[in-house]
Amino acid sequence: MEYSVEYDDPERNAEGATRAPYCEPGYIQKYLMGIVPVLLGGADEAVDSAALSEAIASAEGLGACQTFGTDSSVSALYVSRDIGSDGTQVKFEVSFELAWKPTYAGSVAVIKRVPVIDTHEPVARQVQAMNLPGPASVSGNNEAFTAASAADADTEHVGGSSSVNPYEALHAFMRFAVSPYFNAYVSAKEKAEQQHDGPGGHRDDKDAQQGVPMAKKKLAELELSLLHLQQNVDIPETVLNIHPDIARTVADCRQRQQRATVDAVDPELLLDSGFLNQLQGDVNGWIKEIQKVAKLDREPASGTTSQEINFWVSMERALERIEEQLQSDEIVLTMDVLKAAKRFHATVSFRTDTGLKEAAERVTRYNVLMKDFPVNELLAATDIGRISFSIEQIFAHINKKLKLTAYPVRRALPLIEAISRDFNGQLIKVLSHVRLMHMDYADFD
């Protein structure tokens, strides 16, 4: 499909009077037809081109292109590629808001650099485009598409292990695009100012002296936060199943503002062996679900310092959520009903069988060391001085906390090795932008 573009004067009408800027939608459509297939195209270019042409030629697509080009309050336009639940029905959507759907293979964000698109200038000079991978961006895997459709769109790994991790994609943008772009500009600007001021020149620019280092630090912290999000070990969310009759009884007692007791349960149910067997089965299921979390562990020799820290902090939160459920009226009433029916096999050893107490004690001991662990200072350091200071902070924290906790030596030694790996990686990252052989000896020393 051809998109006609009229290159008339956007500022004057036929009578010479000024008028509001106007951008032909065909001008934007032609640009989208050029970049979207390259950034989001699948295996069949003809199918993708036809689907994209249909989307941007529709009434919604036409209106979106015209508004994007002429409305100064609209700064971005998003084109998303939807592959359908079976992975074969390709269609595109054009909108002003970015959505996250399990069937999205990706989106292109077109961001304006000017208030209104000028048809006398190439669109590429007035916008910047970036592609954002979607949960269904893995090609040729129908199982991944099925899993993606069934998964919640708010989860971290929509579509299973083979789908894209948005945190990983954002971290890559920050590390390999945004931060290098910022650093390259700042370095070039500093060199130009040094040449302009001369060898003896002195800059008294507090904004430049304080603002740039602070911006570097914030960018490094954002990069670190995104790295943490993808390194977090997923602790399974435990949801204990409640029998409908128990839930109904508790709800009725709450409505009457009474405490839920065994007396509130239908007497016929207390004599029903089928009902009691179901409750006992629920309790056995609770034990298995809690054990999945209580018995979790990780190998400290693998991964990073942040992974070890985040694992135990997340474990503590997960165990606290389980404990909150065990203290709920529904769980307490279930256990009371089984005790009243003399089903002691399911109730007497419940806490022991779950291993919850031992797990909570272990996590509490370990988190004496893990909480407030200053590893983020090291990972966000942008110069040698900050790296040196952060290492001093880390080992001061370790020396202090290891005297107060039973964190085992067999885990402490791999933890130190992980800190060394983080230190080495951060040192290489900082020094990669420094020309050591061209430094003044005083600075080098």
PDB file of N, CA, C and O in Angstrom, residues 62-126:
ATOM      1  N   LEU A  62      -4.840   5.528  11.520  1.00  0.00           N
ATOM      2  CA  LEU A  62      -4.747   6.812  10.819  1.00  0.00           C
ATOM      3  C   LEU A  62      -4.858   7.966  11.814  1.00  0.00           C
ATOM      4  O   LEU A  62      -4.070   8.928  11.773  1.00  0.00           O
ATOM      5  N   GLY A  63      -5.826   7.864  12.730  1.00  0.00           N
ATOM      6  CA  GLY A  63      -5.998   8.923  13.728  1.00  0.00           C
ATOM      7  C   GLY A  63      -4.811   9.032  14.660  1.00  0.00           C
ATOM      8  O   GLY A  63      -4.392  10.135  15.030  1.00  0.00           O
ATOM      9  N   ALA A  64      -4.239   7.876  15.031  1.00  0.00           N
ATOM     10  CA  ALA A  64      -3.082   7.884  15.923  1.00  0.00           C
ATOM     11  C   ALA A  64      -1.886   8.546  15.252  1.00  0.00           C
ATOM     12  O   ALA A  64      -1.164   9.341  15.866  1.00  0.00           O
ATOM     13  N   CYS A  65      -1.657   8.247  13.988  1.00  0.00           N
ATOM     14  CA  CYS A  65      -0.528   8.839  13.260  1.00  0.00           C
ATOM     15  C   CYS A  65      -0.694  10.352  13.112  1.00  0.00           C
ATOM     16  O   CYS A  65       0.265  11.111  13.269  1.00  0.00           O
ATOM     17  N   GLN A  66      -1.923  10.780  12.810  1.00  0.00           N
ATOM     18  CA  GLN A  66      -2.164  12.213  12.646  1.00  0.00           C
ATOM     19  C   GLN A  66      -1.999  12.946  13.980  1.00  0.00           C
ATOM     20  O   GLN A  66      -1.379  14.016  14.042  1.00  0.00           O
ATOM     21  N   THR A  67      -2.544  12.383  15.050  1.00  0.00           N
ATOM     22  CA  THR A  67      -2.414  13.015  16.366  1.00  0.00           C
ATOM     23  C   THR A  67      -0.964  13.075  16.806  1.00  0.00           C
ATOM     24  O   THR A  67      -0.506  14.086  17.349  1.00  0.00           O
ATOM     25  N   PHE A  68      -0.231  11.995  16.593  1.00  0.00           N
ATOM     26  CA  PHE A  68       1.180  11.953  16.977  1.00  0.00           C
ATOM     27  C   PHE A  68       1.983  13.027  16.254  1.00  0.00           C
ATOM     28  O   PHE A  68       2.864  13.670  16.829  1.00  0.00           O
ATOM     29  N   GLY A  69       1.667  13.229  14.982  1.00  0.00           N
ATOM     30  CA  GLY A  69       2.435  14.191  14.201  1.00  0.00           C
ATOM     31  C   GLY A  69       2.118  15.636  14.518  1.00  0.00           C
ATOM     32  O   GLY A  69       3.002  16.494  14.429  1.00  0.00           O
ATOM     33  N   THR A  70       0.877  15.933  14.902  1.00  0.00           N
ATOM     34  CA  THR A  70       0.460  17.335  15.037  1.00  0.00           C
ATOM     35  C   THR A  70       0.214  17.799  16.468  1.00  0.00           C
ATOM     36  O   THR A  70       0.246  18.998  16.737  1.00  0.00           O
ATOM     37  N   ASP A  71      -0.042  16.876  17.385  1.00  0.00           N
ATOM     38  CA  ASP A  71      -0.378  17.246  18.761  1.00  0.00           C
ATOM     39  C   ASP A  71       0.900  17.330  19.598  1.00  0.00           C
ATOM     40  O   ASP A  71       1.564  16.313  19.833  1.00  0.00           O
ATOM     41  N   SER A  72       1.235  18.513  20.076  1.00  0.00           N
ATOM     42  CA  SER A  72       2.468  18.695  20.844  1.00  0.00           C
ATOM     43  C   SER A  72       2.399  18.046  22.222  1.00  0.00           C
ATOM     44  O   SER A  72       3.435  17.846  22.860  1.00  0.00           O
ATOM     45  N   SER A  73       1.190  17.718  22.701  1.00  0.00           N
ATOM     46  CA  SER A  73       1.067  17.073  24.009  1.00  0.00           C
ATOM     47  C   SER A  73       1.287  15.567  23.949  1.00  0.00           C
ATOM     48  O   SER A  73       1.404  14.913  24.979  1.00  0.00           O
ATOM     49  N   VAL A  74       1.341  15.016  22.734  1.00  0.00           N
ATOM     50  CA  VAL A  74       1.586  13.577  22.553  1.00  0.00           C
ATOM     51  C   VAL A  74       3.051  13.389  22.190  1.00  0.00           C
ATOM     52  O   VAL A  74       3.498  13.856  21.139  1.00  0.00           O
ATOM     53  N   SER A  75       3.781  12.718  23.041  1.00  0.00           N
ATOM     54  CA  SER A  75       5.232  12.590  22.850  1.00  0.00           C
ATOM     55  C   SER A  75       5.666  11.229  22.344  1.00  0.00           C
ATOM     56  O   SER A  75       6.803  11.086  21.885  1.00  0.00           O
ATOM     57  N   ALA A  76       4.810  10.221  22.434  1.00  0.00           N
ATOM     58  CA  ALA A  76       5.233   8.867  22.046  1.00  0.00           C
ATOM     59  C   ALA A  76       4.099   8.122  21.364  1.00  0.00           C
ATOM     60  O   ALA A  76       2.917   8.324  21.659  1.00  0.00           O
ATOM     61  N   LEU A  77       4.484   7.259  20.458  1.00  0.00           N
ATOM     62  CA  LEU A  77       3.550   6.379  19.739  1.00  0.00           C
ATOM     63  C   LEU A  77       4.104   4.964  19.827  1.00  0.00           C
ATOM     64  O   LEU A  77       5.304   4.741  19.639  1.00  0.00           O
ATOM     65  N   TYR A  78       3.225   3.994  20.141  1.00  0.00           N
ATOM     66  CA  TYR A  78       3.663   2.614  20.315  1.00  0.00           C
ATOM     67  C   TYR A  78       3.006   1.715  19.278  1.00  0.00           C
ATOM     68  O   TYR A  78       1.797   1.761  19.079  1.00  0.00           O
ATOM     69  N   VAL A  79       3.823   0.899  18.638  1.00  0.00           N
ATOM     70  CA  VAL A  79       3.337  -0.090  17.684  1.00  0.00           C
ATOM     71  C   VAL A  79       3.699  -1.461  18.239  1.00  0.00           C
ATOM     72  O   VAL A  79       4.880  -1.768  18.424  1.00  0.00           O
ATOM     73  N   SER A  80       2.684  -2.277  18.535  1.00  0.00           N
ATOM     74  CA  SER A  80       2.904  -3.580  19.158  1.00  0.00           C
ATOM     75  C   SER A  80       2.530  -4.700  18.205  1.00  0.00           C
ATOM     76  O   SER A  80       1.544  -4.600  17.475  1.00  0.00           O
ATOM     77  N   ARG A  81       3.340  -5.763  18.220  1.00  0.00           N
ATOM     78  CA  ARG A  81       3.110  -6.931  17.366  1.00  0.00           C
ATOM     79  C   ARG A  81       2.499  -8.050  18.208  1.00  0.00           C
ATOM     80  O   ARG A  81       3.107  -8.531  19.159  1.00  0.00           O
ATOM     81  N   ASP A  82       1.288  -8.448  17.848  1.00  0.00           N
ATOM     82  CA  ASP A  82       0.541  -9.475  18.575  1.00  0.00           C
ATOM     83  C   ASP A  82       0.498 -10.737  17.719  1.00  0.00           C
ATOM     84  O   ASP A  82       0.071 -10.689  16.563  1.00  0.00           O
ATOM     85  N   ILE A  83       0.951 -11.861  18.286  1.00  0.00           N
ATOM     86  CA  ILE A  83       1.012 -13.098  17.491  1.00  0.00           C
ATOM     87  C   ILE A  83      -0.147 -14.048  17.786  1.00  0.00           C
ATOM     88  O   ILE A  83      -0.196 -15.152  17.246  1.00  0.00           O
ATOM     89  N   GLY A  84      -1.074 -13.653  18.653  1.00  0.00           N
ATOM     90  CA  GLY A  84      -2.223 -14.502  18.935  1.00  0.00           C
ATOM     91  C   GLY A  84      -1.877 -15.655  19.860  1.00  0.00           C
ATOM     92  O   GLY A  84      -0.716 -15.941  20.145  1.00  0.00           O
ATOM     93  N   SER A  85      -2.907 -16.367  20.316  1.00  0.00           N
ATOM     94  CA  SER A  85      -2.706 -17.445  21.283  1.00  0.00           C
ATOM     95  C   SER A  85      -1.990 -18.647  20.690  1.00  0.00           C
ATOM     96  O   SER A  85      -1.342 -19.405  21.410  1.00  0.00           O
ATOM     97  N   ASP A  86      -2.086 -18.850  19.372  1.00  0.00           N
ATOM     98  CA  ASP A  86      -1.435 -20.007  18.762  1.00  0.00           C
ATOM     99  C   ASP A  86      -0.111 -19.650  18.110  1.00  0.00           C
ATOM    100  O   ASP A  86       0.563 -20.512  17.544  1.00  0.00           O
ATOM    101  N   GLY A  87       0.271 -18.389  18.160  1.00  0.00           N
ATOM    102  CA  GLY A  87       1.567 -17.982  17.628  1.00  0.00           C
ATOM    103  C   GLY A  87       1.610 -17.791  16.130  1.00  0.00           C
ATOM    104  O   GLY A  87       2.690 -17.618  15.556  1.00  0.00           O
ATOM    105  N   THR A  88       0.461 -17.807  15.465  1.00  0.00           N
ATOM    106  CA  THR A  88       0.449 -17.700  14.001  1.00  0.00           C
ATOM    107  C   THR A  88      -0.369 -16.521  13.491  1.00  0.00           C
ATOM    108  O   THR A  88      -0.167 -16.070  12.368  1.00  0.00           O
ATOM    109  N   GLN A  89      -1.314 -16.021  14.276  1.00  0.00           N
ATOM    110  CA  GLN A  89      -2.199 -14.945  13.825  1.00  0.00           C
ATOM    111  C   GLN A  89      -1.564 -13.593  14.155  1.00  0.00           C
ATOM    112  O   GLN A  89      -1.753 -13.054  15.250  1.00  0.00           O
ATOM    113  N   VAL A  90      -0.811 -13.075  13.195  1.00  0.00           N
ATOM    114  CA  VAL A  90      -0.068 -11.839  13.429  1.00  0.00           C
ATOM    115  C   VAL A  90      -0.950 -10.633  13.176  1.00  0.00           C
ATOM    116  O   VAL A  90      -1.637 -10.545  12.159  1.00  0.00           O
ATOM    117  N   LYS A  91      -0.926  -9.696  14.126  1.00  0.00           N
ATOM    118  CA  LYS A  91      -1.577  -8.413  13.920  1.00  0.00           C
ATOM    119  C   LYS A  91      -0.816  -7.346  14.699  1.00  0.00           C
ATOM    120  O   LYS A  91      -0.066  -7.645  15.623  1.00  0.00           O
ATOM    121  N   PHE A  92      -1.001  -6.106  14.296  1.00  0.00           N
ATOM    122  CA  PHE A  92      -0.311  -4.985  14.930  1.00  0.00           C
ATOM    123  C   PHE A  92      -1.332  -4.043  15.545  1.00  0.00           C
ATOM    124  O   PHE A  92      -2.461  -3.925  15.055  1.00  0.00           O
ATOM    125  N   GLU A  93      -0.918  -3.383  16.617  1.00  0.00           N
ATOM    126  CA  GLU A  93      -1.766  -2.405  17.287  1.00  0.00           C
ATOM    127  C   GLU A  93      -0.986  -1.098  17.425  1.00  0.00           C
ATOM    128  O   GLU A  93       0.192  -1.104  17.794  1.00  0.00           O
ATOM    129  N   VAL A  94      -1.643   0.014  17.131  1.00  0.00           N
ATOM    130  CA  VAL A  94      -1.037   1.341  17.233  1.00  0.00           C
ATOM    131  C   VAL A  94      -1.776   2.101  18.327  1.00  0.00           C
ATOM    132  O   VAL A  94      -3.001   2.220  18.282  1.00  0.00           O
ATOM    133  N   SER A  95      -1.033   2.605  19.312  1.00  0.00           N
ATOM    134  CA  SER A  95      -1.687   3.280  20.433  1.00  0.00           C
ATOM    135  C   SER A  95      -0.724   4.269  21.075  1.00  0.00           C
ATOM    136  O   SER A  95       0.464   4.324  20.740  1.00  0.00           O
ATOM    137  N   PHE A  96      -1.270   5.034  22.018  1.00  0.00           N
ATOM    138  CA  PHE A  96      -0.464   6.015  22.758  1.00  0.00           C
ATOM    139  C   PHE A  96      -0.058   5.499  24.137  1.00  0.00           C
ATOM    140  O   PHE A  96       0.633   6.193  24.871  1.00  0.00           O
ATOM    141  N   GLU A  97      -0.507   4.315  24.492  1.00  0.00           N
ATOM    142  CA  GLU A  97      -0.145   3.718  25.768  1.00  0.00           C
ATOM    143  C   GLU A  97       0.446   2.339  25.531  1.00  0.00           C
ATOM    144  O   GLU A  97      -0.046   1.577  24.702  1.00  0.00           O
ATOM    145  N   LEU A  98       1.480   2.042  26.278  1.00  0.00           N
ATOM    146  CA  LEU A  98       2.159   0.760  26.130  1.00  0.00           C
ATOM    147  C   LEU A  98       1.508  -0.264  27.059  1.00  0.00           C
ATOM    148  O   LEU A  98       1.340  -0.008  28.254  1.00  0.00           O
ATOM    149  N   ALA A  99       1.142  -1.410  26.516  1.00  0.00           N
ATOM    150  CA  ALA A  99       0.504  -2.476  27.299  1.00  0.00           C
ATOM    151  C   ALA A  99       1.422  -3.691  27.346  1.00  0.00           C
ATOM    152  O   ALA A  99       2.392  -3.796  26.595  1.00  0.00           O
ATOM    153  N   TRP A 100       1.105  -4.591  28.272  1.00  0.00           N
ATOM    154  CA  TRP A 100       1.866  -5.844  28.391  1.00  0.00           C
ATOM    155  C   TRP A 100       0.879  -6.998  28.320  1.00  0.00           C
ATOM    156  O   TRP A 100       0.056  -7.194  29.193  1.00  0.00           O
ATOM    157  N   LYS A 101       0.930  -7.747  27.220  1.00  0.00           N
ATOM    158  CA  LYS A 101       0.038  -8.874  27.029  1.00  0.00           C
ATOM    159  C   LYS A 101       0.861 -10.129  26.760  1.00  0.00           C
ATOM    160  O   LYS A 101       1.928 -10.053  26.133  1.00  0.00           O
ATOM    161  N   PRO A 102       0.397 -11.285  27.203  1.00  0.00           N
ATOM    162  CA  PRO A 102       1.147 -12.531  26.980  1.00  0.00           C
ATOM    163  C   PRO A 102       1.403 -12.842  25.519  1.00  0.00           C
ATOM    164  O   PRO A 102       2.355 -13.543  25.195  1.00  0.00           O
ATOM    165  N   THR A 103       0.549 -12.308  24.620  1.00  0.00           N
ATOM    166  CA  THR A 103       0.702 -12.617  23.194  1.00  0.00           C
ATOM    167  C   THR A 103       1.506 -11.556  22.445  1.00  0.00           C
ATOM    168  O   THR A 103       1.651 -11.650  21.229  1.00  0.00           O
ATOM    169  N   TYR A 104       2.016 -10.555  23.146  1.00  0.00           N
ATOM    170  CA  TYR A 104       2.821  -9.521  22.486  1.00  0.00           C
ATOM    171  C   TYR A 104       4.237 -10.044  22.232  1.00  0.00           C
ATOM    172  O   TYR A 104       4.924 -10.478  23.156  1.00  0.00           O
ATOM    173  N   ALA A 105       4.657  -9.982  20.968  1.00  0.00           N
ATOM    174  CA  ALA A 105       6.027 -10.371  20.628  1.00  0.00           C
ATOM    175  C   ALA A 105       6.992  -9.214  20.803  1.00  0.00           C
ATOM    176  O   ALA A 105       8.209  -9.409  20.804  1.00  0.00           O
ATOM    177  N   GLY A 106       6.478  -8.019  20.941  1.00  0.00           N
ATOM    178  CA  GLY A 106       7.331  -6.851  21.123  1.00  0.00           C
ATOM    179  C   GLY A 106       6.622  -5.580  20.690  1.00  0.00           C
ATOM    180  O   GLY A 106       5.540  -5.624  20.089  1.00  0.00           O
ATOM    181  N   SER A 107       7.241  -4.463  21.024  1.00  0.00           N
ATOM    182  CA  SER A 107       6.681  -3.165  20.669  1.00  0.00           C
ATOM    183  C   SER A 107       7.799  -2.237  20.226  1.00  0.00           C
ATOM    184  O   SER A 107       8.947  -2.401  20.630  1.00  0.00           O
ATOM    185  N   VAL A 108       7.444  -1.267  19.399  1.00  0.00           N
ATOM    186  CA  VAL A 108       8.362  -0.204  19.000  1.00  0.00           C
ATOM    187  C   VAL A 108       7.836   1.096  19.579  1.00  0.00           C
ATOM    188  O   VAL A 108       6.669   1.452  19.366  1.00  0.00           O
ATOM    189  N   ALA A 109       8.674   1.769  20.351  1.00  0.00           N
ATOM    190  CA  ALA A 109       8.318   3.068  20.906  1.00  0.00           C
ATOM    191  C   ALA A 109       8.941   4.151  20.034  1.00  0.00           C
ATOM    192  O   ALA A 109      10.165   4.202  19.878  1.00  0.00           O
ATOM    193  N   VAL A 110       8.098   4.986  19.452  1.00  0.00           N
ATOM    194  CA  VAL A 110       8.566   6.106  18.628  1.00  0.00           C
ATOM    195  C   VAL A 110       8.371   7.370  19.449  1.00  0.00           C
ATOM    196  O   VAL A 110       7.240   7.742  19.769  1.00  0.00           O
ATOM    197  N   ILE A 111       9.462   8.030  19.808  1.00  0.00           N
ATOM    198  CA  ILE A 111       9.431   9.177  20.720  1.00  0.00           C
ATOM    199  C   ILE A 111       9.809  10.440  19.951  1.00  0.00           C
ATOM    200  O   ILE A 111      10.852  10.485  19.294  1.00  0.00           O
ATOM    201  N   LYS A 112       8.957  11.450  20.059  1.00  0.00           N
ATOM    202  CA  LYS A 112       9.234  12.706  19.349  1.00  0.00           C
ATOM    203  C   LYS A 112      10.324  13.504  20.052  1.00  0.00           C
ATOM    204  O   LYS A 112      10.380  13.577  21.276  1.00  0.00           O
ATOM    205  N   ARG A 113      11.169  14.134  19.255  1.00  0.00           N
ATOM    206  CA  ARG A 113      12.178  15.044  19.786  1.00  0.00           C
ATOM    207  C   ARG A 113      11.785  16.494  19.537  1.00  0.00           C
ATOM    208  O   ARG A 113      12.486  17.416  19.962  1.00  0.00           O
ATOM    209  N   VAL A 114      10.688  16.682  18.829  1.00  0.00           N
ATOM    210  CA  VAL A 114      10.163  18.021  18.531  1.00  0.00           C
ATOM    211  C   VAL A 114       8.682  18.019  18.868  1.00  0.00           C
ATOM    212  O   VAL A 114       8.039  16.962  18.888  1.00  0.00           O
ATOM    213  N   PRO A 115       8.095  19.188  19.142  1.00  0.00           N
ATOM    214  CA  PRO A 115       6.659  19.211  19.482  1.00  0.00           C
ATOM    215  C   PRO A 115       5.767  18.719  18.347  1.00  0.00           C
ATOM    216  O   PRO A 115       4.812  17.978  18.576  1.00  0.00           O
ATOM    217  N   VAL A 116       6.067  19.179  17.112  1.00  0.00           N
ATOM    218  CA  VAL A 116       5.250  18.830  15.948  1.00  0.00           C
ATOM    219  C   VAL A 116       6.171  18.354  14.832  1.00  0.00           C
ATOM    220  O   VAL A 116       7.226  18.950  14.584  1.00  0.00           O
ATOM    221  N   ILE A 117       5.784  17.283  14.176  1.00  0.00           N
ATOM    222  CA  ILE A 117       6.591  16.738  13.089  1.00  0.00           C
ATOM    223  C   ILE A 117       6.530  17.662  11.879  1.00  0.00           C
ATOM    224  O   ILE A 117       5.452  18.048  11.423  1.00  0.00           O
ATOM    225  N   ASP A 118       7.700  18.015  11.362  1.00  0.00           N
ATOM    226  CA  ASP A 118       7.816  18.887  10.190  1.00  0.00           C
ATOM    227  C   ASP A 118       7.959  18.016   8.946  1.00  0.00           C
ATOM    228  O   ASP A 118       8.905  17.235   8.817  1.00  0.00           O
ATOM    229  N   THR A 119       7.011  18.150   8.025  1.00  0.00           N
ATOM    230  CA  THR A 119       7.040  17.316   6.823  1.00  0.00           C
ATOM    231  C   THR A 119       8.147  17.705   5.856  1.00  0.00           C
ATOM    232  O   THR A 119       8.379  17.007   4.867  1.00  0.00           O
ATOM    233  N   HIS A 120       8.838  18.840   6.118  1.00  0.00           N
ATOM    234  CA  HIS A 120       9.942  19.233   5.262  1.00  0.00           C
ATOM    235  C   HIS A 120      11.261  18.611   5.698  1.00  0.00           C
ATOM    236  O   HIS A 120      12.281  18.775   5.025  1.00  0.00           O
ATOM    237  N   GLU A 121      11.247  17.921   6.833  1.00  0.00           N
ATOM    238  CA  GLU A 121      12.441  17.257   7.345  1.00  0.00           C
ATOM    239  C   GLU A 121      12.177  15.758   7.456  1.00  0.00           C
ATOM    240  O   GLU A 121      11.042  15.347   7.706  1.00  0.00           O
ATOM    241  N   PRO A 122      13.202  14.945   7.268  1.00  0.00           N
ATOM    242  CA  PRO A 122      13.001  13.498   7.449  1.00  0.00           C
ATOM    243  C   PRO A 122      12.509  13.184   8.861  1.00  0.00           C
ATOM    244  O   PRO A 122      12.954  13.787   9.838  1.00  0.00           O
ATOM    245  N   VAL A 123      11.605  12.228   8.961  1.00  0.00           N
ATOM    246  CA  VAL A 123      11.057  11.859  10.266  1.00  0.00           C
ATOM    247  C   VAL A 123      12.161  11.361  11.192  1.00  0.00           C
ATOM    248  O   VAL A 123      12.149  11.617  12.396  1.00  0.00           O
ATOM    249  N   ALA A 124      13.149  10.651  10.636  1.00  0.00           N
ATOM    250  CA  ALA A 124      14.213  10.070  11.456  1.00  0.00           C
ATOM    251  C   ALA A 124      14.985  11.133  12.235  1.00  0.00           C
ATOM    252  O   ALA A 124      15.545  10.835  13.288  1.00  0.00           O
ATOM    253  N   ARG A 125      15.027  12.373  11.737  1.00  0.00           N
ATOM    254  CA  ARG A 125      15.725  13.435  12.446  1.00  0.00           C
ATOM    255  C   ARG A 125      14.885  14.040  13.569  1.00  0.00           C
ATOM    256  O   ARG A 125      15.408  14.784  14.386  1.00  0.00           O
ATOM    257  N   GLN A 126      13.613  13.704  13.592  1.00  0.00           N
ATOM    258  CA  GLN A 126      12.701  14.326  14.549  1.00  0.00           C
ATOM    259  C   GLN A 126      12.184  13.359  15.608  1.00  0.00           C
ATOM    260  O   GLN A 126      11.500  13.772  16.540  1.00  0.00           O
TER     261      GLN A 126
END
